CSV table of C-alpha atoms in Angstrom, one decimal:
chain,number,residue,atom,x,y,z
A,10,UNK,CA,0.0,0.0,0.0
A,11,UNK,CA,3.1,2.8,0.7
A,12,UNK,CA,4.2,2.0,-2.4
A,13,UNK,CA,0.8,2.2,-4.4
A,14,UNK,CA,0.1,5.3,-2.0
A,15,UNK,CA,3.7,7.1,-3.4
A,16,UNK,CA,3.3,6.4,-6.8
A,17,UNK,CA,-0.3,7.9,-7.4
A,18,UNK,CA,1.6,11.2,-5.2
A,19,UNK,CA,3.8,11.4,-8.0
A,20,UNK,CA,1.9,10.9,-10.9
A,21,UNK,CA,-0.4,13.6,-8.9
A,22,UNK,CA,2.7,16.1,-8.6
A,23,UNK,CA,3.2,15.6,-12.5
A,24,UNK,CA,0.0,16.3,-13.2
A,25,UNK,CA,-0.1,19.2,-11.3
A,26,UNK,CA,2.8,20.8,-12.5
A,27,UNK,CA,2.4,19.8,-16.0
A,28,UNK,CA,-1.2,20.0,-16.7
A,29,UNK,CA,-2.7,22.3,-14.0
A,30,UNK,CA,0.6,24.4,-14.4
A,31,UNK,CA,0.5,25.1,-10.6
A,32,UNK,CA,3.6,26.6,-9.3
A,33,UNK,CA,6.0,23.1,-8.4
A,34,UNK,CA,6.3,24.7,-4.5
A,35,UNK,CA,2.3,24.5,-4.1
A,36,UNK,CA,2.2,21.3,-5.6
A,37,UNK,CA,5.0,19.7,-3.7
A,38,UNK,CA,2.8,21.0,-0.4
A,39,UNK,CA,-0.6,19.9,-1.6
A,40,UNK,CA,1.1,16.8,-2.2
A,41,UNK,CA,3.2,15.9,1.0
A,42,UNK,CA,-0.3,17.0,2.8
A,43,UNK,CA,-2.0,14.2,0.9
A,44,UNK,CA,0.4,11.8,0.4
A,45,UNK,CA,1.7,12.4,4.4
A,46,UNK,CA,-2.2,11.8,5.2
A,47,UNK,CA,-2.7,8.7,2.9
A,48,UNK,CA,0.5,6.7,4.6
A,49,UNK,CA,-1.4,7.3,8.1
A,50,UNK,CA,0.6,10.2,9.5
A,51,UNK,CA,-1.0,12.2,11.9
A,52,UNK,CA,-1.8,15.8,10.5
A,53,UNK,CA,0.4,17.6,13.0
A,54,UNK,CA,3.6,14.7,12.1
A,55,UNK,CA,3.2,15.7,9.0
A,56,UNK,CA,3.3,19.1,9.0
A,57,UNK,CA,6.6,18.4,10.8
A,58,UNK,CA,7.5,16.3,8.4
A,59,UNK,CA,7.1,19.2,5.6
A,60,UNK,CA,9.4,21.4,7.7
A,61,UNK,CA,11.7,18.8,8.8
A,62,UNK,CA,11.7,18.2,5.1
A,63,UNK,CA,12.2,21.7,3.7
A,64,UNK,CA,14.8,22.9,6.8
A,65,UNK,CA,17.1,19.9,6.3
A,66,UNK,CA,16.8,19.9,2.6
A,67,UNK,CA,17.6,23.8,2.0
A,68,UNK,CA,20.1,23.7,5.2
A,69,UNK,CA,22.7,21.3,3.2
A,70,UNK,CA,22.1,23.0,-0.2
A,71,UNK,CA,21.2,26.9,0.3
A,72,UNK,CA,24.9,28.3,1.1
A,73,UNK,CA,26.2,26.4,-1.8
A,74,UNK,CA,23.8,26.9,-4.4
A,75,UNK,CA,23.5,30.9,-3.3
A,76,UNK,CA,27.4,30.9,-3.2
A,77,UNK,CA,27.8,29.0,-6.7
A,78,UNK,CA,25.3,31.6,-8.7
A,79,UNK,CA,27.5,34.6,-7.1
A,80,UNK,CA,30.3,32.9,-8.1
A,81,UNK,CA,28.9,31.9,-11.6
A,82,UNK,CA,27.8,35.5,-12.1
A,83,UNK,CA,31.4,37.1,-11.5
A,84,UNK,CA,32.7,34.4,-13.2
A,85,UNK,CA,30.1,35.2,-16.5
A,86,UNK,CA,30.0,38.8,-16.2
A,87,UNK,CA,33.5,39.5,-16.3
A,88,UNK,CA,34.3,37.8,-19.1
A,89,UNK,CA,36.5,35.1,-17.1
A,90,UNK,CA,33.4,32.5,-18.8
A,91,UNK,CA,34.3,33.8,-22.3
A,92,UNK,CA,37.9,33.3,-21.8
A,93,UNK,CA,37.7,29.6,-20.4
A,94,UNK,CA,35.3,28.9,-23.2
A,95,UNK,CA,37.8,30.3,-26.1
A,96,UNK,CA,40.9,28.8,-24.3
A,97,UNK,CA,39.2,25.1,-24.1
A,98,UNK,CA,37.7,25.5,-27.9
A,99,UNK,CA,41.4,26.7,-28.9
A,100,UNK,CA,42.2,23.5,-27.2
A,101,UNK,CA,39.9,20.7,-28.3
A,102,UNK,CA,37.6,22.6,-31.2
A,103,UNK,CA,34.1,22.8,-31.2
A,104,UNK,CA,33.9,19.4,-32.6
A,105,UNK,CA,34.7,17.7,-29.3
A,106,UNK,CA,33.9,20.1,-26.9
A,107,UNK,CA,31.3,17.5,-25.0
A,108,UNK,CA,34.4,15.0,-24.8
A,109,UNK,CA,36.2,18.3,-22.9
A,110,UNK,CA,33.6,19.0,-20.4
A,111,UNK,CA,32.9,15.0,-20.5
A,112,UNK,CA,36.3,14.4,-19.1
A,113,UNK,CA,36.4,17.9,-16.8
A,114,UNK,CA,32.8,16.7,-15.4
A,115,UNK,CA,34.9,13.5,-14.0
A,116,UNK,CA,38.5,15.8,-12.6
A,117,UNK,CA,35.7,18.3,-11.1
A,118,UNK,CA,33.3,15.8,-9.8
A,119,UNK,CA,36.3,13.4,-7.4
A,120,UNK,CA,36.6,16.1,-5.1
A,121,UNK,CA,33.6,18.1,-5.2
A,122,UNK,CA,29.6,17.6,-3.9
A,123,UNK,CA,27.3,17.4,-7.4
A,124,UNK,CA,25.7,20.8,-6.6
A,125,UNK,CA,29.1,22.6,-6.6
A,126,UNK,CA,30.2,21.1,-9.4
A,127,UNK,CA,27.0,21.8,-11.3
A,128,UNK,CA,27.3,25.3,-9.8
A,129,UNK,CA,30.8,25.9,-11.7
A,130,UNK,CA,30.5,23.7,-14.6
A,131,UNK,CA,27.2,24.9,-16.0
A,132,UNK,CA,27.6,28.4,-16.2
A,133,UNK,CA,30.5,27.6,-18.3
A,134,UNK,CA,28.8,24.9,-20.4
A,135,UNK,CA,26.1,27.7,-21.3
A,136,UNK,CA,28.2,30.1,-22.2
A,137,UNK,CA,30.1,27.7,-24.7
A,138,UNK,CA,27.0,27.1,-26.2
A,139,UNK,CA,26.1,30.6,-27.1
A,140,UNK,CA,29.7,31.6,-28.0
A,141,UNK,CA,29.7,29.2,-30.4
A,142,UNK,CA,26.6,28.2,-31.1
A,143,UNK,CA,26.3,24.4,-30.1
A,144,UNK,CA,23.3,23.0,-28.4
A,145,UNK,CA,23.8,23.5,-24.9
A,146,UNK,CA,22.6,20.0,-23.6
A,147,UNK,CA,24.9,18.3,-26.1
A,148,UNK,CA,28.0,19.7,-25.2
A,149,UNK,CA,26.5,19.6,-21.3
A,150,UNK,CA,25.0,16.1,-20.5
A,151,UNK,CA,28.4,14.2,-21.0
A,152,UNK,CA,29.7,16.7,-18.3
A,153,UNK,CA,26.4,15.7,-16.0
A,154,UNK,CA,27.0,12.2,-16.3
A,155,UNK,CA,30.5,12.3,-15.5
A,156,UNK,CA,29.1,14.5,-12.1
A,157,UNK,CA,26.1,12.5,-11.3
A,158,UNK,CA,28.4,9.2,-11.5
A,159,UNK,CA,31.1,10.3,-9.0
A,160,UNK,CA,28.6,11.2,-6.5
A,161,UNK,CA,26.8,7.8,-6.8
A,162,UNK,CA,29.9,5.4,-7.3
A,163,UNK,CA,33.2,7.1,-5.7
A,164,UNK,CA,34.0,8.0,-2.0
A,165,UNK,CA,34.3,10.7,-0.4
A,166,UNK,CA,31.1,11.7,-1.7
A,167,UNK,CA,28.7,11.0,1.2
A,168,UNK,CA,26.6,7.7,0.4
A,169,UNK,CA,29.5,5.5,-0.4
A,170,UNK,CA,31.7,7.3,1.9
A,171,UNK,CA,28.8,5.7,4.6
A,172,UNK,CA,28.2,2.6,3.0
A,173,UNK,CA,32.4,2.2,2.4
A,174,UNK,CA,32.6,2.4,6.5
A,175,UNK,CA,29.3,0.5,7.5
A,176,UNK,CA,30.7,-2.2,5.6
A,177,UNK,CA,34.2,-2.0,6.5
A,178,UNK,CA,35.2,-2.3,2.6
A,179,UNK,CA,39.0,-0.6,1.8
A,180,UNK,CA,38.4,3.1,0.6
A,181,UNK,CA,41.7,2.2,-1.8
A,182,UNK,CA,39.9,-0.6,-3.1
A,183,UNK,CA,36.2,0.6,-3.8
A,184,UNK,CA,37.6,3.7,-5.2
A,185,UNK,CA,40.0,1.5,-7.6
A,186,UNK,CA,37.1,-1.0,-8.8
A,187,UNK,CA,34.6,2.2,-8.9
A,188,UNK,CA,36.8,4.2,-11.6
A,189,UNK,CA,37.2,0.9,-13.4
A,190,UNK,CA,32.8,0.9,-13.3
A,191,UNK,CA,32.7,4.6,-14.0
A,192,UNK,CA,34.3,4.5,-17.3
A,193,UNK,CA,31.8,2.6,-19.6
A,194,UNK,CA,29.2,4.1,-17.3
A,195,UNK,CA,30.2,7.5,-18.5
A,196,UNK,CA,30.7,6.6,-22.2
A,197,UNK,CA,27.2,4.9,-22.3
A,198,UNK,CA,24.9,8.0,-20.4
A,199,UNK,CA,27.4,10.9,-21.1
A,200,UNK,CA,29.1,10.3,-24.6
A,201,UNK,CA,26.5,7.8,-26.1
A,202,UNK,CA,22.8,8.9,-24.8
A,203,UNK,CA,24.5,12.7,-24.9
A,204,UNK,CA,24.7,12.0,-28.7
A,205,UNK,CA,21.1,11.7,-29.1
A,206,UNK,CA,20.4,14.7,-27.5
A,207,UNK,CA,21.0,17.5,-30.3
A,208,UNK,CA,17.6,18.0,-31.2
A,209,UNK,CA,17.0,19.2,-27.9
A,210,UNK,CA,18.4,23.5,-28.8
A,211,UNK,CA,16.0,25.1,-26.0
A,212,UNK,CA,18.3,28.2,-25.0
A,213,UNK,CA,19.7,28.0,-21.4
A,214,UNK,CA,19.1,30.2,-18.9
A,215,UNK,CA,20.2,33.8,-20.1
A,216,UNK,CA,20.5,34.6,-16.7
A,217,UNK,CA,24.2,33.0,-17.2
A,218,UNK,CA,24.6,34.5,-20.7
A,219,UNK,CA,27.1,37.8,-20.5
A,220,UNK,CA,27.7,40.1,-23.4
A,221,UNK,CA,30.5,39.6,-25.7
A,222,UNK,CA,33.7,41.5,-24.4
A,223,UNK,CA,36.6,42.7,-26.2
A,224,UNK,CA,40.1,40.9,-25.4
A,225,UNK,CA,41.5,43.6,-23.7
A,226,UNK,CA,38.8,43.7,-21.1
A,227,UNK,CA,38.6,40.0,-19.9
A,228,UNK,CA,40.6,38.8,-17.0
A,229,UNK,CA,43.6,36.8,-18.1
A,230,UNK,CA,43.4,33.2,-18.6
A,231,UNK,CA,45.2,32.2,-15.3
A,232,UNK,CA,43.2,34.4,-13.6
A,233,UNK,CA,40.4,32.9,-14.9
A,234,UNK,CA,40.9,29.6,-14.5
A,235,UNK,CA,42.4,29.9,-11.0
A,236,UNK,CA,39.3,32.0,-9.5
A,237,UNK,CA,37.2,29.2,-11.1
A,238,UNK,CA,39.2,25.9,-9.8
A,239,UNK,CA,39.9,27.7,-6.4
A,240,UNK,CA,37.2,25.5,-4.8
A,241,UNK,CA,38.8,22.0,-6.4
A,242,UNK,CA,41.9,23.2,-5.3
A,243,UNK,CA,41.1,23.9,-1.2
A,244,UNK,CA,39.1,20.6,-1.5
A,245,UNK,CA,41.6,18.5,-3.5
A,246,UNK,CA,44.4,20.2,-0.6
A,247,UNK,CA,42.3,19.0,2.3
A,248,UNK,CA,41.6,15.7,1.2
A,249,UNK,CA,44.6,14.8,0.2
A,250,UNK,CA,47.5,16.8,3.3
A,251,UNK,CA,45.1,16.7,5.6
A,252,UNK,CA,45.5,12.4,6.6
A,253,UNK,CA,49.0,13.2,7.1
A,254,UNK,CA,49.1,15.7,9.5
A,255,UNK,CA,49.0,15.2,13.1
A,256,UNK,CA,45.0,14.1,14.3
A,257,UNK,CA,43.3,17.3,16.0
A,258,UNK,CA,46.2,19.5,15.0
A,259,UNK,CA,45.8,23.2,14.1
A,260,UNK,CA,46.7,22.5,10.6
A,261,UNK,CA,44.4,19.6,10.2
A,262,UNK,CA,41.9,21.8,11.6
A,263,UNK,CA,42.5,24.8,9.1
A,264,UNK,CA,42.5,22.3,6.0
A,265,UNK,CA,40.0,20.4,7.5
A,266,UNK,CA,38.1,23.7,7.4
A,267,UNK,CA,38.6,25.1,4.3
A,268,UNK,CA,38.0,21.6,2.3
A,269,UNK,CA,34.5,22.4,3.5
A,270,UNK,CA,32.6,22.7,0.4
A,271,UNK,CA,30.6,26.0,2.1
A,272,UNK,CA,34.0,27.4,3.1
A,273,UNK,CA,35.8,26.8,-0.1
A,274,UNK,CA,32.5,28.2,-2.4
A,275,UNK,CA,33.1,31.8,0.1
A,276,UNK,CA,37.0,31.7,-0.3
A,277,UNK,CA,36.2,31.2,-4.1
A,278,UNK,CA,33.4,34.2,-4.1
A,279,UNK,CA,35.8,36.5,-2.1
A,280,UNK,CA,38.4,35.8,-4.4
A,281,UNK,CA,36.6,36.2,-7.6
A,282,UNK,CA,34.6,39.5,-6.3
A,283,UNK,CA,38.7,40.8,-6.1
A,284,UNK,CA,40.2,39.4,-9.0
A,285,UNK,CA,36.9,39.4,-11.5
A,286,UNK,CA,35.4,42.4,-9.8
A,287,UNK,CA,37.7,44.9,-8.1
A,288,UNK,CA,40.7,44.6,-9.8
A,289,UNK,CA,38.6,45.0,-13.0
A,290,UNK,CA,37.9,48.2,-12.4
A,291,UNK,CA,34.1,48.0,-10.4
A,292,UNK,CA,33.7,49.2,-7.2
A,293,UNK,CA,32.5,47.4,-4.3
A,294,UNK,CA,28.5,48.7,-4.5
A,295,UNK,CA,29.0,47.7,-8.3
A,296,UNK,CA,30.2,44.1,-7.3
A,297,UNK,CA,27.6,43.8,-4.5
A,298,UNK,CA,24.8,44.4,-6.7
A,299,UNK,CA,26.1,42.3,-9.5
A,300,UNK,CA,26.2,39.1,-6.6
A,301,UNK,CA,22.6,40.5,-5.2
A,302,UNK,CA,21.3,39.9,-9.0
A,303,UNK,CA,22.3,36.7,-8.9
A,304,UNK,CA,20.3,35.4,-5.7
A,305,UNK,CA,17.8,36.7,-8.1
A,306,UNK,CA,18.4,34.3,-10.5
A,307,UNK,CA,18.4,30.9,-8.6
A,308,UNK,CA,15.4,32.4,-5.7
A,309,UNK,CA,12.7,30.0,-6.8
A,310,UNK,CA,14.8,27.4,-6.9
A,311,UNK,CA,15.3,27.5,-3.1
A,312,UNK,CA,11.2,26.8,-3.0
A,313,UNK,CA,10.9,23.8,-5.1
A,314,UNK,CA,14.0,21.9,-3.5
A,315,UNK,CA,12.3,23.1,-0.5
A,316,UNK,CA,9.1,20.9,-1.9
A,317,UNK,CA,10.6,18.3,-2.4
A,318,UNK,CA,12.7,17.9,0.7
A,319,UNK,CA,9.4,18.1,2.3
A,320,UNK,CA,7.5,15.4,0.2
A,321,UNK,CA,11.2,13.2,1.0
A,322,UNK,CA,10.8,13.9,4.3
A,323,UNK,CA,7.1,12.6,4.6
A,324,UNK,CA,7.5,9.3,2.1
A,325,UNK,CA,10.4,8.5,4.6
A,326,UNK,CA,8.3,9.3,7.7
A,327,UNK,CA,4.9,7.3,6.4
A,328,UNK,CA,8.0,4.1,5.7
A,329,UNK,CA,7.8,3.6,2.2
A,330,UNK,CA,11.8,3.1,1.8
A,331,UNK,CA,10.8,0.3,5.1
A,332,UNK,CA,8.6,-1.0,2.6
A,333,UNK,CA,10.1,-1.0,-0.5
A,334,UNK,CA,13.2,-2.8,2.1
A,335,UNK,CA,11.0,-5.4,3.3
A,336,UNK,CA,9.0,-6.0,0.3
A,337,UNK,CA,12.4,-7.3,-1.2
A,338,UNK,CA,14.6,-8.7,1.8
A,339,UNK,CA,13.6,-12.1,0.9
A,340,UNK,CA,13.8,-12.3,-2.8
A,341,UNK,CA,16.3,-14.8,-4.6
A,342,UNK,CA,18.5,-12.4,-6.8
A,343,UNK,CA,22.0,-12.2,-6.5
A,344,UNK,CA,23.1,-10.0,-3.8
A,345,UNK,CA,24.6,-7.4,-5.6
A,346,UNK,CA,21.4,-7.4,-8.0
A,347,UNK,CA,19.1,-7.2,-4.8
A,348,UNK,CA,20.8,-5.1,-3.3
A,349,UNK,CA,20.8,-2.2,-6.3
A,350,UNK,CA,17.0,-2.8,-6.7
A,351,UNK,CA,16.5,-1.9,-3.1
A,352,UNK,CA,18.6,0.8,-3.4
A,353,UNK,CA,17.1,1.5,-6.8
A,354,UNK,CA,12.9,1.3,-5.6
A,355,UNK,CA,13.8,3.2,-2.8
A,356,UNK,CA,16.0,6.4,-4.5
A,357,UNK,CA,12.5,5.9,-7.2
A,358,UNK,CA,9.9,6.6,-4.2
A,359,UNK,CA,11.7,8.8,-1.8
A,360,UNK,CA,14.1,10.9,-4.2
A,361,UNK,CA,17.2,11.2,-2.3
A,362,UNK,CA,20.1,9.6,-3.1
A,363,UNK,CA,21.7,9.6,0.1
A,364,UNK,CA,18.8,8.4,2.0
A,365,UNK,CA,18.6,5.3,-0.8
A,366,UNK,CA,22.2,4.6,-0.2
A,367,UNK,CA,22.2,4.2,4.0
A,368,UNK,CA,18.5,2.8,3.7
A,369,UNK,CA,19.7,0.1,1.8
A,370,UNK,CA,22.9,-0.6,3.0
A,371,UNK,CA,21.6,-1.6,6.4
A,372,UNK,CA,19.7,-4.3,5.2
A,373,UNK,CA,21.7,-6.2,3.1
A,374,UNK,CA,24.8,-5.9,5.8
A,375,UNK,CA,24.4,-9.4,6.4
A,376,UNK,CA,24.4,-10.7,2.5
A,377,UNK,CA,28.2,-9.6,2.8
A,378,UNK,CA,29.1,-13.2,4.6
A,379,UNK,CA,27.6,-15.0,1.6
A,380,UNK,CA,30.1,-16.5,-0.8
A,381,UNK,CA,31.1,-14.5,-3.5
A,382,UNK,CA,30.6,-10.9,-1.9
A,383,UNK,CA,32.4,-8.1,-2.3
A,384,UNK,CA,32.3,-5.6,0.2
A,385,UNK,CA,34.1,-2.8,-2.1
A,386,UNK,CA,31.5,-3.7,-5.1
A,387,UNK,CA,28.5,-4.1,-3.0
A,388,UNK,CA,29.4,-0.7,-2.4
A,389,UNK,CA,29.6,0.1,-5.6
A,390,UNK,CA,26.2,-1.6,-6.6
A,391,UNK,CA,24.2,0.1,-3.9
A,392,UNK,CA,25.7,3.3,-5.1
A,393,UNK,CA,24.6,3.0,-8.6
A,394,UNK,CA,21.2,1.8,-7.7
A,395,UNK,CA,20.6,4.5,-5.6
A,396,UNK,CA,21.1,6.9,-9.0
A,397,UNK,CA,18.3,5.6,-10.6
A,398,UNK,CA,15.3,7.2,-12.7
A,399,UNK,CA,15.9,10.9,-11.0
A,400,UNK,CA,12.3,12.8,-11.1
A,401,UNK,CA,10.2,15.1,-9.8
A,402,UNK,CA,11.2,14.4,-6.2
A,403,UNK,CA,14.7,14.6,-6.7
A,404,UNK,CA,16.2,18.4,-6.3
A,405,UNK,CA,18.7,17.4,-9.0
A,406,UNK,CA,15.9,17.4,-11.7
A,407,UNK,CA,15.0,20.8,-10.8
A,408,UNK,CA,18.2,22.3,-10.8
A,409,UNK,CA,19.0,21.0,-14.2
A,410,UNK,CA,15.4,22.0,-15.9
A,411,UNK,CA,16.0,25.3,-14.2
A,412,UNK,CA,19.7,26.0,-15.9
A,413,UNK,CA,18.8,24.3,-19.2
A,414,UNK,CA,15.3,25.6,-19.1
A,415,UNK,CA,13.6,22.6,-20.9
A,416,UNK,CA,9.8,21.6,-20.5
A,417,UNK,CA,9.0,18.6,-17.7
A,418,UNK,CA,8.5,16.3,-20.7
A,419,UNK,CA,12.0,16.7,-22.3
A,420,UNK,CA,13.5,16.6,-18.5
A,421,UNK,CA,12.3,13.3,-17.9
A,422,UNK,CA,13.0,12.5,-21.5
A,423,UNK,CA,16.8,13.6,-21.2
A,424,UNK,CA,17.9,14.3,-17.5
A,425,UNK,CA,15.6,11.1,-16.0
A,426,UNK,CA,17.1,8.8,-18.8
A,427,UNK,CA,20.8,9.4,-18.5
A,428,UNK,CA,20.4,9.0,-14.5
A,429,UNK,CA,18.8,5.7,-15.3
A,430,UNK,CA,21.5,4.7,-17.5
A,431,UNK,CA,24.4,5.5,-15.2
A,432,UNK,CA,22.5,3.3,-12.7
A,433,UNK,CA,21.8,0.2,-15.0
A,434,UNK,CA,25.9,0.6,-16.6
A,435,UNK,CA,26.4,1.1,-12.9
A,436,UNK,CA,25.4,-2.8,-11.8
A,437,UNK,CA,26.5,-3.8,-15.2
A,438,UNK,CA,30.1,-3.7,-14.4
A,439,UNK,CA,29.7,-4.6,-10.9
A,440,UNK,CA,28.5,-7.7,-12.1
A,441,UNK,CA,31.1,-8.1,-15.4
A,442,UNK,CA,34.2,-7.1,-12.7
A,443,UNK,CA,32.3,-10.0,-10.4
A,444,UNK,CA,32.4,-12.7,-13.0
A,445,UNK,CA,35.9,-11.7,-13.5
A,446,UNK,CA,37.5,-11.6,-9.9
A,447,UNK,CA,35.5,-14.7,-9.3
């Protein structure tokens, strides 16, 4: 019944959005009330559900979103965007741009969350398309599903960072065997399903479109590149020094610190508002504005992630990923097989990747003594199930129809298929890299 009772909320909030063209916010509200109500919640639990929901999901995501459209709007309207963009098509041509940003998606993604790495790439991905006129999702979903697979496969990112250490599986290891997954997963939802995608020449969001600039009035090409890496280089720093200095340590501390994705998105902002604002001549009211503006640009976007942290919140309070768990805990598949389908119904129903991950991850702890299991790919197969058929639920969707500006047909049709592709390549090589250690 949780499961029947989540799917006809979902079809609900597409229809809502889609056909009654209610505003997604409203919908997410109208739906988490009747959907919270349906699973047997209490009215007042799930009212505190909706801002357990919206407060946990906007606490983890506001400061970096906020911080990656200031950033992205020095970074455009300065001219620092133009310059990357001319010195990687003087590098690579036009003709294999997506391969560029395919392969940058992957560097930028080890190190960084998705959302900052979304924040930085796509402003840059959009303005290559306008500059030189190439279909902004063709050059951009190679990049996305080089991003979206590092989250769901490789550690440090957070699910398999948890699942790594609840299993006690070898970060070396899981991080070895999850490259040697992530390659044909990339190549099949990035370069392959990316190549289908031309058809689709919607114009981004203009928002991160900046008028053409002369030469002598862009930022240098170090500079530019520098201000825009500065966050992969804190992070990069602090994950790698920080093991090796002493535990507790002030220096840990610091690194620790500034490896923070938060902390390295402000470093990055105060930089760029010097080096992309200030020392290009603006002054300091100019510069404020210009970062004001660009809270403008990404407001609305803090209400429907809002939405659908709340309706997360609720499916997981009324048990549905408990029932999508239990439903399945005593089915025959292989483990690995089992154990991405878990992770795969429940990322399907709830929307969160994270919460799909752990979820699943505690109840197939004790298929890890069965013969033939892998802690380090078990890892890796919960991770890829729990990327599965993004939707309306998922804050991921929204942030990508938002930047690419597409209709909620085409989003499912582009975004929801290469997720479901990086999960399904995802198990595939699990299970090929099985058969072959075994």
């Amino acid at each position: 019944m949780p499961l029947t009772i989540t799917l006809l909320g979902i079809l609900a909030l597409i229809a809502l959005i889609s056909l009654v063209r209610i505003h997604a916010f409203l919908a997410f509200l109208a739906v988490s009330i009747g959907v919270g109500l349906a699973l047997g919640l209490q009215p007042l639990a799930v009212l505190d559900a909706i801002q357990k929901g919206i407060g946990g999901t906007l606490g983890s995501i506001t400061a970096i979103i906020a911080l990656g459209a200031m950033l992205g709007k020095l970074v455009a309207q300065s001219g620092a965007a133009q310059r990357i963009a001319a010195n990687i098509m003087a590098l690579v041509g036009t003709r294999h741009a997506r391969w560029a940003f395919l392969v940058t998606g992957f560097i930028v993604g080890l190190p960084l969350f998705y959302s900052v790495g979304f924040m930085l790439l796509a402003p840059l991905v959009i303005t290559v398309a306008y500059r030189y006129k190439l279909p902004a999702l063709y050059i951009g979903l190679p990049m996305l599903a080089s991003l979206s697979v590092t989250q769901g496969y490789l550690p440090p990112h957070p699910a398999p960072l948890a699942i790594l250490k609840q299993f006690n599986a070898d970060m070396g290891l899981t991080l070895f065997y999850g490259i040697i997954v992530s390659i044909p997963a990339i190549l099949i939802s990035g370069a392959l399903f990316g190549s289908t995608v031309k058809r689709y020449t919607t114009l981004p969001n203009p928002a991160f479109i900046a008028p053409d600039l002369p030469d002598d009035q862009m930022p240098s090409a170090p500079v530019s590149f520098l201000t825009v890496l500065l966050p992969i280089l804190l992070i990069g720093l602090s994950t790698l020094v920080s093991p090796m200095l002493p535990a507790s340590s002030v220096s840990q501390q610091v690194l620790l610190f500034v490896g923070e994705p938060v902390v390295s998105m402000f470093c990055a902002v105060l930089v760029a508002s010097v080096t992309l604002g200030i020392w290009r001549g603006k002054s300091m009211p100019t510069v404020t504005a210009m970062l004001g503006e660009s809270i403008k640009d990404v407001a609305l976007l803090f209400l429907i992630f809002g939405g659908a942290g709340a309706l997360k919140q609720v499916l997981t309070d009324g048990g549905v990923n408990q029932a999508v768990a239990d439903l399945m805990r005593d089915s025959t598949l292989h483990p690995y097989v089992l154990a991405w389908g878990m992770a795969a119904l429940i990322r399907v129903c709830v929307g969160s990747s994270t919460v799909s991950g752990i979820t699943t991850a505690g109840f197939v702890t004790p298929m890890l003594s069965a013969p033939g299991v892998e802690p380090n790919l078990m890892v890796l197969s919960i991770g890829a199930g729990s990327m599965m058929f993004s939707h309306v639920n998922d804050t991921g969707f929204w942030l990508f129809r938002e930047y690419f500006q597409l209709s909620m047909a085409d989003t499912l049709k582009t975004w929801s298929v290469m997720e479901t592709l990086v999960s399904v390549s995802g198990l595939a090589g699990v299970m090929v890299l099985s058969w072959v250690m075994g």
